[in-house]
Amino acid sequence: MTCAGKEGSFLIYNGSNFLKQRLILSTLSGKPIAVREIRTLDENNPGLREYETNLLQLLDKITNGSRTRVDSSGQSFTYQPGLLHGGTIHHDCSTDRGIGYFLDVLVALGPFCKKPLQVTLTGVTNSKESPSVDHIKASALPTLKRFLLVDDGLELHVNKRGMMPNGGGEVTFRCPVRKSLKAIQCTKQSMVKRIRGTAYCCKVSPAMANRAVEHAKGVMLNFLPDVYINTDQHKGKRSGNSPGYGINLVAETTDGTMFSAEAICKTMEEEGNPSIPEDLGRSAGMRLLDEIYRGGCVDSTFQWLAALYMALAQKDVSKFLIGPLSQYTVYFLQHLREFFAITFKLENANGDDDEVGEEDDDKLSGSNKVMLTCVGIGYNPLSDDTVVSSSRKFTFEYFKASYDWKTNYVASPYHVRLALSMFYPIAGAAVQEDFCVAFNLPEETKDAVDQQCRLTKEINDGTHVKALSFVLVEETKQLSEDFERLFQRTYDTTVEAVDLTDDIPSAAAVNSFYRMADTEIDDFICEGDVFSLEPCFTLMLFSGVSILTPLCLRFNPADTKMDVFRFINAPEQRVPMMRATASLPFCQHNELKCSAVDIPFDEASGLSLLLVLPNEGTELREVVAKMNESHLKQIEEFLRPTITTVVVPKFFVREKTESKTILIKLGYGGIFEIKDLRVFKEAARGLLNGFFQHCYISIGENGNGHLPTEPESSSNETFNANRPFMFFVRRLADGQIFQIGHFSKYIDPDEQW
């Protein structure tokens, strides 16, 4: 395995080898990575190279919410991927590598973006260190077309050529978006029917290209007669900033497979004798013959791309015939297993000598072939985007239905959704309709279960966030096999049988579960709570969500002063007010008449605390009444890094809510009112009798200090939270809201939990 370990949610890698693979798969899977010990043995030039930093900048442009932190020496960095957004982008590529180094990343990610890619890249179009744009156009794009249901909008155009070392070239790449890639079967090798190619030259005599063409054809005409090589001479501004020439050859088979090879002249800075066009042409021809000898349904350079598309294709079997595995592909298959937990079956496609007839032997002539086989995971990033959108909408509905401006409050409507959705597969049509309307669940039950398992694992990482569901069932009733299999094995949810006619053992079971899980929720059900259960109660659900990670911003205890906080019930109450100045995302929202500041939690958590403070003269309840998911999106778009002085009280909120009452108020009460759940073995169906949620969050001076503070000055923005405010705990990668709440009421420390 290439992964050195795991810290929190981060996969740890050492060294710079295969960095591009790791960044591509991290972006697609959403799994953050930390790369360490980058060229530490290179005394002259340790750390990241310019082209690697440039690639990180490109990834930042095509995603929303990505966070990259590089240490001062450049020898380690962390990358937390955001959502693939796409759209129109212009990027100046580092001339240390060809445009192809960056372009094949876009080819890999393009089909999975939210918006179609339209990218303009400038730099070196043809270089020895990376595939040229001609090679990608000839071989990578046809491979992608095999997996696209419709290839309209897939285009790569060379506007200007640019040779090493100074570049000056420009290409335009367009890629359509697809909901899913189709699973394909490419199991037969076909015959080459024609050879095509392009000989190009920039700022040198056209004779160079013509001489290379003549000798390349001399090699290829021994192979087959249909050979045509075009010359592409660029002059003036279209010829880039450096002289040079080269030749790209493409062999096309009867089934559309493309094999490509290229040869490029030396630059003036390279040592040794200068390149000779005749040698260049012969070299390109021999390289192409080598690719044809290797065979398969894709050339050796882009075996990894075919493997990626197979892994992410629809949930069906894909088979792909390739030549001998390249070392790059071997490592890519290992990385696929680490990021997506997917493995391939590798078979010798030539089989045993005794079992292969002459006809099959002819079809698989050349080098030994490998048959790649896998079942796709049905990758669809757009579905996650839909989940975030529907969950944020439900969050605001739930928060407003439960909002009480006279108290403190925190809830996780997102986990309410996840906890209730567990019952979707065992519900009848009437209750399932409620689920679909409220939570926008997939139509297929299997897809809903897969989504449920994945989302539950994402929110409950066990270190930074604990989000746990707990189910109580009446001990006198026998559970159905479907319920046991679904909850205890598929969801891995704790189900405990108790005497639900007695509230004392029921409360003890709930409290014991959340206390042993270290959720900071010591007494989910407290003495004096109204928890009198009716004799007919047979099924109860509990949800607990605790934010346990510290902020990145460290508040110096020496700067914490007693100051007035204008509580709803104690407008002159003095409380400890923390103070720190740092570069933080800050904005004003004129319509809502409020300001907002976004403080990241510990970097490994991928979360942030968004505080929303009404302007002077505006009450929090006015902001809550107006605010919806569209306003929150506007605030997120308006946020800009600003030197901000944050003054905020030390606070914590523990709050228990009866989710059943709120959901019924919202019109989603079918699961509590209709006996339509297949929970018990008896013929009669049941319903969910009760649903409680308890959430916890604490904000204090225990920041980890990863966010550097700044000296306070008169030009700083000030966020003085000395009056009631709202807060959101969000996942930075996609904006998913884990908790929402407000801090408004003074509670005497002696009376707190």
GROMACS .gro file of C-alpha atoms in nm, residues 187 321 347-369 371:
model
   26
  187THR     CA    1  -1.255  -0.713  -2.484
  321LEU     CA    2  -0.839  -0.512  -2.265
  347GLU     CA    3  -0.634  -1.176  -1.599
  348ASN     CA    4  -0.386  -1.279  -1.863
  349ALA     CA    5  -0.600  -1.224  -2.170
  350ASN     CA    6  -0.381  -1.454  -2.382
  351GLY     CA    7  -0.466  -1.751  -2.159
  352ASP     CA    8  -0.274  -2.079  -2.159
  353ASP     CA    9  -0.106  -2.192  -2.479
  354ASP     CA   10  -0.315  -2.509  -2.494
  355GLU     CA   11  -0.642  -2.322  -2.466
  356VAL     CA   12  -0.585  -2.056  -2.727
  357GLY     CA   13  -0.673  -2.132  -3.086
  358GLU     CA   14  -0.504  -1.984  -3.390
  359GLU     CA   15  -0.790  -1.741  -3.450
  360ASP     CA   16  -0.780  -1.603  -3.094
  361ASP     CA   17  -0.401  -1.597  -3.105
  362ASP     CA   18  -0.413  -1.376  -3.414
  363LYS     CA   19  -0.656  -1.139  -3.246
  364LEU     CA   20  -0.426  -1.102  -2.945
  365SER     CA   21  -0.101  -1.090  -3.139
  366GLY     CA   22   0.186  -0.884  -3.005
  367SER     CA   23   0.272  -0.846  -2.638
  368ASN     CA   24   0.084  -1.025  -2.359
  369LYS     CA   25  -0.249  -0.860  -2.284
  371MET     CA   26  -0.803  -0.805  -1.906
   0.00000   0.00000   0.00000
